[in-house]
Amino acid sequence: MTSQDLWVPEPVRVLSRKQELESTWTLELEQVGKRSFLPGQFNMLYVFGVGEVPISLSGDTSLTESLVHTIRAVGPVSSQLAAMQPMAAVGLRGPFGTGWPMAAAEGSDLLLIAGGLGLAPLRPAIYHVLRNRERYGRVVLLYGTRSPDDILYRDQLEEWSRLPDFDVHITVDHAGSDWQGKVGVVPTLIPTLAFDPEDTVAMVCGPEIMMRFTASALRDAGVEDEAIYLSMERNMKCALGHCGHCQFGSTFVCKDGPVLPFSKVRGLLSLKEF
Amino acid sequence: MKNIAQIVCEHPFFEGLNSEFCDLMCGCARNVRFNPGEYLFHQGEDADYLYLVRHGQVALELAVPGKAPVSFQTLHDGDVVGVSWVLPPYHWASDARAMSLTRAIALDAHCLRKKCDEDPALGYAVMKRLLPILTSRLHATQMQILDVYGAPEQPQ
């Protein structure tokens, strides 16, 4: 793609649609022009005549025939996207943004920490780790969500939890008595883990408040701010760092992020929207 | 086989406690076990024990009128169940149900309070261990109240 092309949505077809949760759907889009992407990047998806929203790529980077996006229907654009049927056309720009530090984390232990729908932007990193397992030390996935009914990619989590060298811990904020798993917020799991904080890279994705509490728990456990990476979600519009909608201090989340080291954003996290 | 003094003193809650204080604690302690589904205590009852979980999983629950009980926290190996024993009028604030076979140390609250009252240094040592637990649970409750995984109020 030329830099000019990045402004123009390219029509692509929906290949398949799968319901994940009550208002969350996964769309598989056709891969036109074989765009490669990095774990953690996002695309701008355009519903013609309605609007455009940033949606993280949530599939495997090794897939060459399709692009996968998991979408929660919360507004006019995302609701229409989530309702799209196979063969419908979507406008696509991207991929944009920085990815998770997969290369820099090689040789270290990994803490992958997701909250709610934040598991979707982390999933490409998980695929990458599983495909290159020998490059990383101990790998732990912590996943927190609202209730047992809100567990995203449930079958896949069960599959991953059976892997011998991939530790999966799931917790929910509240549950009925039929739930046999953990209850409590995801940061409370961190002190229970055995890991070397000096040789650990943490990748965190979820609602901003959850990330704040999680980063705080990671710091308490001895993980350096520079080794904690957050995927920020701000009001991204142009995705190219021109419009300023997603400006976060001196950072443009769309261009400099969405994955940013905690050391760069810690002073801004408690501030209201810029 | 470990005796109760070893078990109590090796529990994470008492990590770093000097042996003299630890011996005092052991005088209040006994081993207990709860089968899956059995309740350690119910909301409103007298908070007569502090439980130190050795093995197992315990759910803290609240009864919701007309609905099934809601679990808001699970506690596991090395955790402490029950902090109401230290707060007058000493009544449990929730139910606690064993989710799996749970072995614990039960410290008699009357005995514990008496020893802490008689020896402020011991009381301070116990409070220093309880306060981080209370703070951590308060932070967790804040996150739960915020319902951070709910749909954003201003969707794009």
CSV table of C-alpha atoms in Angstrom, one decimal:
chain,number,residue,atom,x,y,z
A,1,MET,CA,0.0,0.0,0.0
A,2,THR,CA,1.2,3.5,-0.7
A,3,SER,CA,0.9,6.1,2.1
A,4,GLN,CA,-1.9,7.7,0.1
A,5,ASP,CA,-3.8,4.4,0.1
A,6,LEU,CA,-4.0,4.5,3.9
A,7,TRP,CA,-6.6,7.2,3.7
A,8,VAL,CA,-8.9,5.2,1.4
A,9,PRO,CA,-11.0,2.3,2.7
A,10,GLU,CA,-10.7,-0.7,0.5
A,11,PRO,CA,-13.8,-2.8,0.1
A,12,VAL,CA,-13.4,-6.4,1.4
A,13,ARG,CA,-16.0,-9.2,1.9
A,14,VAL,CA,-17.1,-10.8,5.1
A,15,LEU,CA,-16.2,-14.4,4.8
A,16,SER,CA,-17.8,-15.6,8.1
A,17,ARG,CA,-19.5,-14.4,11.2
A,18,LYS,CA,-19.4,-16.2,14.6
A,19,GLN,CA,-21.2,-15.2,17.8
A,20,GLU,CA,-18.8,-15.1,20.7
A,21,LEU,CA,-20.9,-13.6,23.5
A,22,GLU,CA,-24.3,-11.9,23.8
A,23,SER,CA,-23.3,-8.8,21.9
A,24,THR,CA,-19.9,-9.8,20.6
A,25,TRP,CA,-19.2,-11.3,17.2
A,26,THR,CA,-16.1,-12.4,15.3
A,27,LEU,CA,-15.9,-11.5,11.6
A,28,GLU,CA,-13.5,-13.1,9.3
A,29,LEU,CA,-12.7,-10.7,6.4
A,30,GLU,CA,-11.1,-11.6,3.1
A,31,GLN,CA,-7.4,-10.8,2.9
A,32,VAL,CA,-6.9,-8.5,-0.1
A,33,GLY,CA,-3.4,-7.8,-1.2
A,34,LYS,CA,-1.9,-10.1,1.5
A,35,ARG,CA,-1.5,-7.5,4.2
A,36,SER,CA,0.8,-8.7,6.9
A,37,PHE,CA,0.2,-7.4,10.4
A,38,LEU,CA,1.9,-7.6,13.8
A,39,PRO,CA,0.2,-8.8,17.0
A,40,GLY,CA,-1.3,-5.8,18.7
A,41,GLN,CA,-2.1,-3.8,15.5
A,42,PHE,CA,-5.6,-2.6,14.5
A,43,ASN,CA,-7.5,-1.9,11.3
A,44,MET,CA,-10.0,0.8,10.7
A,45,LEU,CA,-13.3,-0.8,9.6
A,46,TYR,CA,-15.8,1.3,7.7
A,47,VAL,CA,-19.5,0.6,7.3
A,48,PHE,CA,-20.3,2.5,4.1
A,49,GLY,CA,-22.5,5.5,4.8
A,50,VAL,CA,-22.4,5.0,8.6
A,51,GLY,CA,-18.9,5.5,9.9
A,52,GLU,CA,-15.5,4.0,10.7
A,53,VAL,CA,-14.1,2.5,13.9
A,54,PRO,CA,-10.7,1.1,15.0
A,55,ILE,CA,-10.9,-2.7,15.7
A,56,SER,CA,-7.9,-4.8,16.8
A,57,LEU,CA,-6.8,-7.7,14.8
A,58,SER,CA,-7.5,-10.8,16.8
A,59,GLY,CA,-6.5,-13.6,14.5
A,60,ASP,CA,-3.3,-15.4,13.8
A,61,THR,CA,-0.6,-13.4,11.9
A,62,SER,CA,0.2,-16.5,9.9
A,63,LEU,CA,-3.2,-16.6,8.3
A,64,THR,CA,-2.8,-15.5,4.8
A,65,GLU,CA,-6.4,-15.9,3.5
A,66,SER,CA,-8.3,-13.9,6.0
A,67,LEU,CA,-8.3,-11.2,8.7
A,68,VAL,CA,-10.1,-11.8,12.0
A,69,HIS,CA,-11.8,-9.1,14.1
A,70,THR,CA,-13.8,-9.5,17.3
A,71,ILE,CA,-16.4,-6.8,17.7
A,72,ARG,CA,-18.6,-5.8,20.5
A,73,ALA,CA,-21.8,-4.1,19.3
A,74,VAL,CA,-22.0,-1.0,21.5
A,75,GLY,CA,-22.6,1.9,19.1
A,76,PRO,CA,-24.1,2.5,15.6
A,77,VAL,CA,-21.0,1.5,13.7
A,78,SER,CA,-19.9,-1.4,15.7
A,79,SER,CA,-23.5,-2.7,15.9
A,80,GLN,CA,-23.8,-2.6,12.1
A,81,LEU,CA,-20.4,-4.3,11.8
A,82,ALA,CA,-21.3,-7.0,14.2
A,83,ALA,CA,-24.5,-7.7,12.2
A,84,MET,CA,-22.8,-8.0,8.9
A,85,GLN,CA,-23.5,-11.3,7.1
A,86,PRO,CA,-21.1,-13.3,4.8
A,87,MET,CA,-20.5,-11.6,1.5
A,88,ALA,CA,-21.3,-8.1,2.8
A,89,ALA,CA,-18.7,-5.5,2.0
A,90,VAL,CA,-16.8,-3.6,4.6
A,91,GLY,CA,-14.3,-0.8,4.1
A,92,LEU,CA,-10.9,-1.5,5.5
A,93,ARG,CA,-7.8,0.6,6.2
A,94,GLY,CA,-4.7,-0.7,7.9
A,95,PRO,CA,-3.0,-2.3,9.6
A,96,PHE,CA,-2.0,0.6,11.9
A,97,GLY,CA,-0.1,1.1,15.1
A,98,THR,CA,2.6,-0.5,17.1
A,99,GLY,CA,2.5,-4.2,18.0
A,100,TRP,CA,3.3,-6.1,21.2
A,101,PRO,CA,7.1,-6.3,21.8
A,102,MET,CA,7.3,-10.0,20.7
A,103,ALA,CA,10.9,-9.8,19.6
A,104,ALA,CA,12.1,-7.8,22.6
A,105,ALA,CA,10.5,-10.2,24.9
A,106,GLU,CA,12.3,-13.2,23.6
A,107,GLY,CA,14.2,-15.0,26.3
A,108,SER,CA,12.1,-13.6,29.0
A,109,ASP,CA,9.1,-14.9,31.0
A,110,LEU,CA,5.8,-13.6,29.7
A,111,LEU,CA,2.8,-12.5,31.7
A,112,LEU,CA,-0.1,-12.0,29.3
A,113,ILE,CA,-2.9,-10.3,31.1
A,114,ALA,CA,-6.3,-9.6,29.6
A,115,GLY,CA,-9.6,-8.2,30.9
A,116,GLY,CA,-12.9,-8.7,29.1
A,117,LEU,CA,-12.8,-8.0,25.4
A,118,GLY,CA,-9.0,-7.2,25.9
A,119,LEU,CA,-8.3,-10.8,25.2
A,120,ALA,CA,-9.0,-10.1,21.5
A,121,PRO,CA,-6.0,-7.8,20.9
A,122,LEU,CA,-3.8,-10.2,22.9
A,123,ARG,CA,-4.8,-13.3,21.0
A,124,PRO,CA,-2.4,-12.7,18.0
A,125,ALA,CA,0.4,-12.5,20.6
A,126,ILE,CA,-0.7,-15.8,22.1
A,127,TYR,CA,-0.7,-17.5,18.7
A,128,HIS,CA,2.8,-16.1,18.1
A,129,VAL,CA,4.1,-17.4,21.4
A,130,LEU,CA,2.6,-20.8,20.9
A,131,ARG,CA,4.1,-21.0,17.4
A,132,ASN,CA,7.5,-19.9,18.7
A,133,ARG,CA,7.3,-21.4,22.2
A,134,GLU,CA,11.0,-22.2,22.5
A,135,ARG,CA,11.8,-18.5,22.2
A,136,TYR,CA,10.2,-17.6,25.5
A,137,GLY,CA,10.5,-18.7,29.2
A,138,ARG,CA,7.6,-19.3,31.4
A,139,VAL,CA,4.3,-18.1,29.8
A,140,VAL,CA,1.3,-17.3,31.9
A,141,LEU,CA,-2.1,-16.0,30.7
A,142,LEU,CA,-4.3,-14.3,33.2
A,143,TYR,CA,-7.8,-13.6,32.1
A,144,GLY,CA,-10.4,-11.7,34.0
A,145,THR,CA,-14.0,-10.9,33.0
A,146,ARG,CA,-17.3,-10.0,34.4
A,147,SER,CA,-19.0,-13.4,34.9
A,148,PRO,CA,-18.7,-17.0,33.6
A,149,ASP,CA,-21.1,-16.1,30.8
A,150,ASP,CA,-18.8,-13.3,29.6
A,151,ILE,CA,-15.7,-15.5,29.0
A,152,LEU,CA,-14.4,-14.8,25.5
A,153,TYR,CA,-13.0,-17.6,23.3
A,154,ARG,CA,-14.0,-20.1,26.0
A,155,ASP,CA,-13.2,-23.2,24.0
A,156,GLN,CA,-9.8,-21.9,23.0
A,157,LEU,CA,-9.0,-21.0,26.6
A,158,GLU,CA,-9.8,-24.5,27.7
A,159,GLU,CA,-7.6,-25.9,24.9
A,160,TRP,CA,-4.7,-23.6,25.9
A,161,SER,CA,-5.1,-24.5,29.6
A,162,ARG,CA,-4.4,-28.1,28.6
A,163,LEU,CA,-1.0,-27.3,27.1
A,164,PRO,CA,1.9,-28.4,29.3
A,165,ASP,CA,3.9,-25.2,29.0
A,166,PHE,CA,1.2,-22.5,29.0
A,167,ASP,CA,-0.3,-21.5,32.3
A,168,VAL,CA,-3.9,-20.2,32.0
A,169,HIS,CA,-5.7,-18.6,35.0
A,170,ILE,CA,-9.2,-17.4,34.6
A,171,THR,CA,-11.1,-15.3,37.1
A,172,VAL,CA,-14.5,-13.6,37.1
A,173,ASP,CA,-15.8,-10.6,39.0
A,174,HIS,CA,-18.8,-12.5,40.3
A,175,ALA,CA,-20.4,-15.9,39.8
A,176,GLY,CA,-23.2,-18.2,40.8
A,177,SER,CA,-22.6,-21.2,43.0
A,178,ASP,CA,-22.3,-23.5,39.9
A,179,TRP,CA,-19.0,-21.8,38.9
A,180,GLN,CA,-16.1,-23.9,40.0
A,181,GLY,CA,-13.3,-21.5,39.0
A,182,LYS,CA,-11.8,-18.4,40.7
A,183,VAL,CA,-13.7,-15.3,41.6
A,184,GLY,CA,-12.0,-11.9,42.1
A,185,VAL,CA,-10.5,-9.2,40.0
A,186,VAL,CA,-7.5,-10.1,37.7
A,187,PRO,CA,-4.8,-8.1,39.5
A,188,THR,CA,-5.3,-10.2,42.7
A,189,LEU,CA,-3.9,-13.2,40.8
A,190,ILE,CA,-0.5,-11.6,40.3
A,191,PRO,CA,0.9,-12.0,43.8
A,192,THR,CA,0.0,-15.7,43.7
A,193,LEU,CA,2.2,-16.4,40.7
A,194,ALA,CA,5.8,-17.6,40.9
A,195,PHE,CA,7.9,-15.6,38.4
A,196,ASP,CA,11.1,-13.7,38.3
A,197,PRO,CA,10.1,-10.0,38.1
A,198,GLU,CA,13.5,-9.0,36.8
A,199,ASP,CA,13.2,-11.2,33.8
A,200,THR,CA,9.5,-10.8,32.9
A,201,VAL,CA,7.7,-8.9,30.2
A,202,ALA,CA,4.0,-8.1,30.9
A,203,MET,CA,1.5,-7.4,28.1
A,204,VAL,CA,-1.7,-6.0,29.4
A,205,CYS,CA,-5.0,-5.3,27.6
A,206,GLY,CA,-8.4,-4.4,28.9
A,207,PRO,CA,-10.4,-1.5,30.2
A,208,GLU,CA,-8.1,1.3,31.3
A,209,ILE,CA,-9.1,1.1,35.0
A,210,MET,CA,-8.3,-2.6,35.0
A,211,MET,CA,-4.9,-1.9,33.3
A,212,ARG,CA,-4.1,0.7,36.0
A,213,PHE,CA,-4.8,-1.7,38.9
A,214,THR,CA,-2.9,-4.4,37.0
A,215,ALA,CA,0.1,-2.2,36.4
A,216,SER,CA,0.1,-1.3,40.0
A,217,ALA,CA,0.0,-4.9,41.1
A,218,LEU,CA,2.9,-5.7,38.6
A,219,ARG,CA,5.0,-2.9,40.1
A,220,ASP,CA,4.3,-4.2,43.6
A,221,ALA,CA,5.5,-7.6,42.4
A,222,GLY,CA,8.8,-6.0,41.2
A,223,VAL,CA,8.2,-5.8,37.5
A,224,GLU,CA,9.9,-2.7,36.0
A,225,ASP,CA,7.7,0.0,34.4
A,226,GLU,CA,9.7,-0.4,31.1
A,227,ALA,CA,8.7,-4.1,31.0
A,228,ILE,CA,5.0,-3.5,31.3
A,229,TYR,CA,3.2,-2.9,28.0
A,230,LEU,CA,-0.4,-1.7,27.8
A,231,SER,CA,-2.7,-1.5,24.8
A,232,MET,CA,-4.4,1.8,25.0
A,233,GLU,CA,-7.7,2.5,23.5
A,234,ARG,CA,-8.5,6.2,22.8
A,235,ASN,CA,-10.7,7.9,20.4
A,236,MET,CA,-8.9,7.0,17.2
A,237,LYS,CA,-10.2,8.5,13.9
A,238,CYS,CA,-7.7,9.0,11.2
A,239,ALA,CA,-5.3,6.3,12.5
A,240,LEU,CA,-2.4,8.2,11.0
A,241,GLY,CA,-1.6,10.8,13.7
A,242,HIS,CA,-3.0,13.7,11.8
A,243,CYS,CA,-6.4,14.5,13.3
A,244,GLY,CA,-5.3,14.5,17.0
A,245,HIS,CA,-8.5,12.8,18.3
A,246,CYS,CA,-6.4,10.2,20.1
A,247,GLN,CA,-3.7,12.4,21.4
A,248,PHE,CA,-2.6,11.3,24.8
A,249,GLY,CA,-0.1,13.8,26.2
A,250,SER,CA,2.6,14.0,23.5
A,251,THR,CA,1.6,10.6,22.2
A,252,PHE,CA,-0.8,9.8,19.4
A,253,VAL,CA,-2.3,6.5,20.4
A,254,CYS,CA,-3.1,5.5,16.8
A,255,LYS,CA,0.5,6.1,15.5
A,256,ASP,CA,2.8,5.7,18.5
A,257,GLY,CA,0.5,3.1,20.1
A,258,PRO,CA,-1.8,1.4,20.8
A,259,VAL,CA,0.8,-0.7,22.5
A,260,LEU,CA,2.8,1.6,24.8
A,261,PRO,CA,5.2,1.0,27.7
A,262,PHE,CA,3.8,1.8,31.1
A,263,SER,CA,6.8,4.0,31.7
A,264,LYS,CA,5.5,6.3,28.9
A,265,VAL,CA,1.9,6.6,30.0
A,266,ARG,CA,1.8,6.1,33.8
A,267,GLY,CA,1.4,9.8,34.6
A,268,LEU,CA,-1.5,10.1,32.2
A,269,LEU,CA,-3.5,7.1,33.0
A,270,SER,CA,-5.5,8.7,35.8
A,271,LEU,CA,-6.4,11.7,33.7
A,272,LYS,CA,-9.7,12.1,32.0
A,273,GLU,CA,-9.8,12.1,28.2
A,274,PHE,CA,-7.6,14.7,26.6
B,1,MET,CA,4.3,-35.2,59.9
B,2,LYS,CA,4.1,-31.5,60.9
B,3,ASN,CA,2.6,-30.5,64.2
B,4,ILE,CA,0.1,-27.6,64.4
B,5,ALA,CA,2.8,-25.2,65.6
B,6,GLN,CA,4.8,-25.8,62.4
B,7,ILE,CA,1.7,-25.5,60.2
B,8,VAL,CA,0.6,-22.2,61.8
B,9,CYS,CA,4.1,-20.7,61.8
B,10,GLU,CA,4.7,-21.7,58.1
B,11,HIS,CA,1.4,-20.3,56.9
B,12,PRO,CA,2.0,-17.2,54.6
B,13,PHE,CA,-0.1,-15.1,57.0
B,14,PHE,CA,2.4,-15.5,59.8
B,15,GLU,CA,5.5,-15.3,57.6
B,16,GLY,CA,8.2,-13.5,59.5
B,17,LEU,CA,6.4,-13.5,62.8
B,18,ASN,CA,8.8,-14.2,65.6
B,19,SER,CA,8.7,-17.6,67.3
B,20,GLU,CA,7.5,-16.2,70.6
B,21,PHE,CA,4.4,-14.7,69.0
B,22,CYS,CA,3.9,-17.7,66.8
B,23,ASP,CA,3.8,-19.9,69.9
B,24,LEU,CA,1.1,-17.6,71.4
B,25,MET,CA,-0.9,-18.0,68.2
B,26,CYS,CA,-0.7,-21.7,68.3
B,27,GLY,CA,-2.5,-21.8,71.6
B,28,CYS,CA,-5.6,-20.5,69.8
B,29,ALA,CA,-5.3,-22.9,66.8
B,30,ARG,CA,-6.8,-26.1,65.7
B,31,ASN,CA,-7.0,-28.1,62.5
B,32,VAL,CA,-10.4,-28.1,60.6
B,33,ARG,CA,-11.6,-29.5,57.4
B,34,PHE,CA,-14.7,-28.7,55.3
B,35,ASN,CA,-16.2,-30.9,52.6
B,36,PRO,CA,-17.2,-29.5,49.3
B,37,GLY,CA,-20.4,-27.5,49.7
B,38,GLU,CA,-20.0,-27.2,53.5
B,39,TYR,CA,-20.2,-23.6,54.9
B,40,LEU,CA,-17.4,-22.2,57.1
B,41,PHE,CA,-19.8,-19.6,58.3
B,42,HIS,CA,-22.9,-17.6,57.4
B,43,GLN,CA,-23.5,-13.9,57.2
B,44,GLY,CA,-24.7,-12.4,60.5
B,45,GLU,CA,-23.4,-15.2,62.7
B,46,ASP,CA,-20.8,-14.5,65.4
B,47,ALA,CA,-17.3,-14.2,63.8
B,48,ASP,CA,-15.6,-16.6,66.2
B,49,TYR,CA,-12.7,-17.7,64.0
B,50,LEU,CA,-10.0,-16.6,61.7
B,51,TYR,CA,-9.3,-19.3,59.1
B,52,LEU,CA,-6.0,-19.9,57.5
B,53,VAL,CA,-6.5,-21.9,54.4
B,54,ARG,CA,-3.9,-24.7,53.9
B,55,HIS,CA,-5.4,-26.4,50.9
B,56,GLY,CA,-8.6,-25.9,49.1
B,57,GLN,CA,-10.9,-23.2,47.7
B,58,VAL,CA,-13.5,-21.2,49.5
B,59,ALA,CA,-16.1,-18.9,48.0
B,60,LEU,CA,-17.3,-15.8,49.8
B,61,GLU,CA,-20.9,-15.3,48.9
B,62,LEU,CA,-23.8,-13.0,49.4
B,63,ALA,CA,-27.4,-14.2,49.5
B,64,VAL,CA,-29.5,-12.3,47.1
B,65,PRO,CA,-33.3,-12.3,47.9
B,66,GLY,CA,-35.1,-14.2,45.2
B,67,LYS,CA,-32.0,-15.3,43.4
B,68,ALA,CA,-29.1,-17.7,43.7
B,69,PRO,CA,-26.2,-16.7,46.0
B,70,VAL,CA,-23.6,-14.6,44.3
B,71,SER,CA,-19.9,-15.3,44.8
B,72,PHE,CA,-17.7,-12.2,44.8
B,73,GLN,CA,-14.3,-13.7,45.8
B,74,THR,CA,-12.6,-17.1,46.1
B,75,LEU,CA,-9.8,-17.8,48.4
B,76,HIS,CA,-7.2,-20.4,48.0
B,77,ASP,CA,-4.1,-22.1,49.5
B,78,GLY,CA,-2.3,-19.7,51.8
B,79,ASP,CA,-5.2,-17.2,52.0
B,80,VAL,CA,-7.0,-15.9,55.1
B,81,VAL,CA,-10.8,-16.4,55.3
B,82,GLY,CA,-12.7,-14.0,57.6
B,83,VAL,CA,-11.6,-10.6,58.9
B,84,SER,CA,-14.8,-9.8,60.8
B,85,TRP,CA,-13.4,-11.4,64.0
B,86,VAL,CA,-11.4,-8.2,64.5
B,87,LEU,CA,-14.2,-5.7,63.9
B,88,PRO,CA,-16.8,-5.2,66.6
B,89,PRO,CA,-19.6,-6.4,66.9
B,90,TYR,CA,-17.8,-9.4,65.4
B,91,HIS,CA,-20.4,-10.7,62.9
B,92,TRP,CA,-19.6,-12.3,59.6
B,93,ALA,CA,-20.3,-10.0,56.6
B,94,SER,CA,-20.8,-12.8,54.1
B,95,ASP,CA,-21.2,-16.5,53.7
B,96,ALA,CA,-18.2,-18.7,53.1
B,97,ARG,CA,-18.6,-22.0,51.3
B,98,ALA,CA,-16.0,-24.7,50.7
B,99,MET,CA,-15.9,-25.3,46.9
B,100,SER,CA,-13.5,-28.2,47.3
B,101,LEU,CA,-12.2,-30.3,50.2
B,102,THR,CA,-10.7,-27.5,52.3
B,103,ARG,CA,-8.2,-28.0,55.1
B,104,ALA,CA,-7.5,-25.0,57.3
B,105,ILE,CA,-6.3,-23.8,60.7
B,106,ALA,CA,-9.1,-22.2,62.7
B,107,LEU,CA,-7.8,-19.6,65.2
B,108,ASP,CA,-10.3,-19.0,68.0
B,109,ALA,CA,-11.2,-15.3,67.8
B,110,HIS,CA,-11.9,-14.8,71.5
B,111,CYS,CA,-8.4,-16.3,72.3
B,112,LEU,CA,-6.8,-14.2,69.5
B,113,ARG,CA,-8.4,-11.0,70.6
B,114,LYS,CA,-7.5,-11.6,74.2
B,115,LYS,CA,-3.8,-12.2,73.4
B,116,CYS,CA,-3.7,-9.2,71.1
B,117,ASP,CA,-5.2,-7.0,73.8
B,118,GLU,CA,-2.8,-8.2,76.4
B,119,ASP,CA,0.3,-7.8,74.2
B,120,PRO,CA,0.0,-4.7,71.9
B,121,ALA,CA,3.2,-5.8,70.1
B,122,LEU,CA,1.5,-9.0,69.1
B,123,GLY,CA,-1.7,-7.1,68.2
B,124,TYR,CA,0.3,-4.8,66.0
B,125,ALA,CA,2.1,-7.6,64.3
B,126,VAL,CA,-1.3,-9.2,63.5
B,127,MET,CA,-2.8,-5.9,62.3
B,128,LYS,CA,0.2,-5.4,60.0
B,129,ARG,CA,-0.7,-8.7,58.4
B,130,LEU,CA,-4.4,-8.0,58.2
B,131,LEU,CA,-4.2,-4.5,56.8
B,132,PRO,CA,-2.7,-5.4,53.4
B,133,ILE,CA,-5.4,-8.0,53.0
B,134,LEU,CA,-8.1,-5.6,53.8
B,135,THR,CA,-6.6,-3.0,51.5
B,136,SER,CA,-6.3,-5.4,48.7
B,137,ARG,CA,-9.9,-6.6,49.1
B,138,LEU,CA,-11.0,-2.9,49.1
B,139,HIS,CA,-9.2,-2.2,45.8
B,140,ALA,CA,-10.8,-5.4,44.4
B,141,THR,CA,-14.2,-4.3,45.5
B,142,GLN,CA,-13.7,-0.9,43.9
B,143,MET,CA,-13.0,-2.5,40.5
B,144,GLN,CA,-16.0,-4.8,40.9
B,145,ILE,CA,-18.3,-1.9,41.7
B,146,LEU,CA,-17.0,0.0,38.7
B,147,ASP,CA,-18.1,-3.0,36.5
B,148,VAL,CA,-15.1,-2.2,34.2
B,149,TYR,CA,-16.0,-4.9,31.7
B,150,GLY,CA,-19.5,-3.5,31.0
B,151,ALA,CA,-20.3,-1.7,27.8
B,152,PRO,CA,-18.8,1.8,27.5
B,153,GLU,CA,-21.2,4.6,28.3
B,154,GLN,CA,-20.2,6.6,25.2
B,155,PRO,CA,-19.8,4.1,22.5
B,156,GLN,CA,-18.0,5.1,19.3
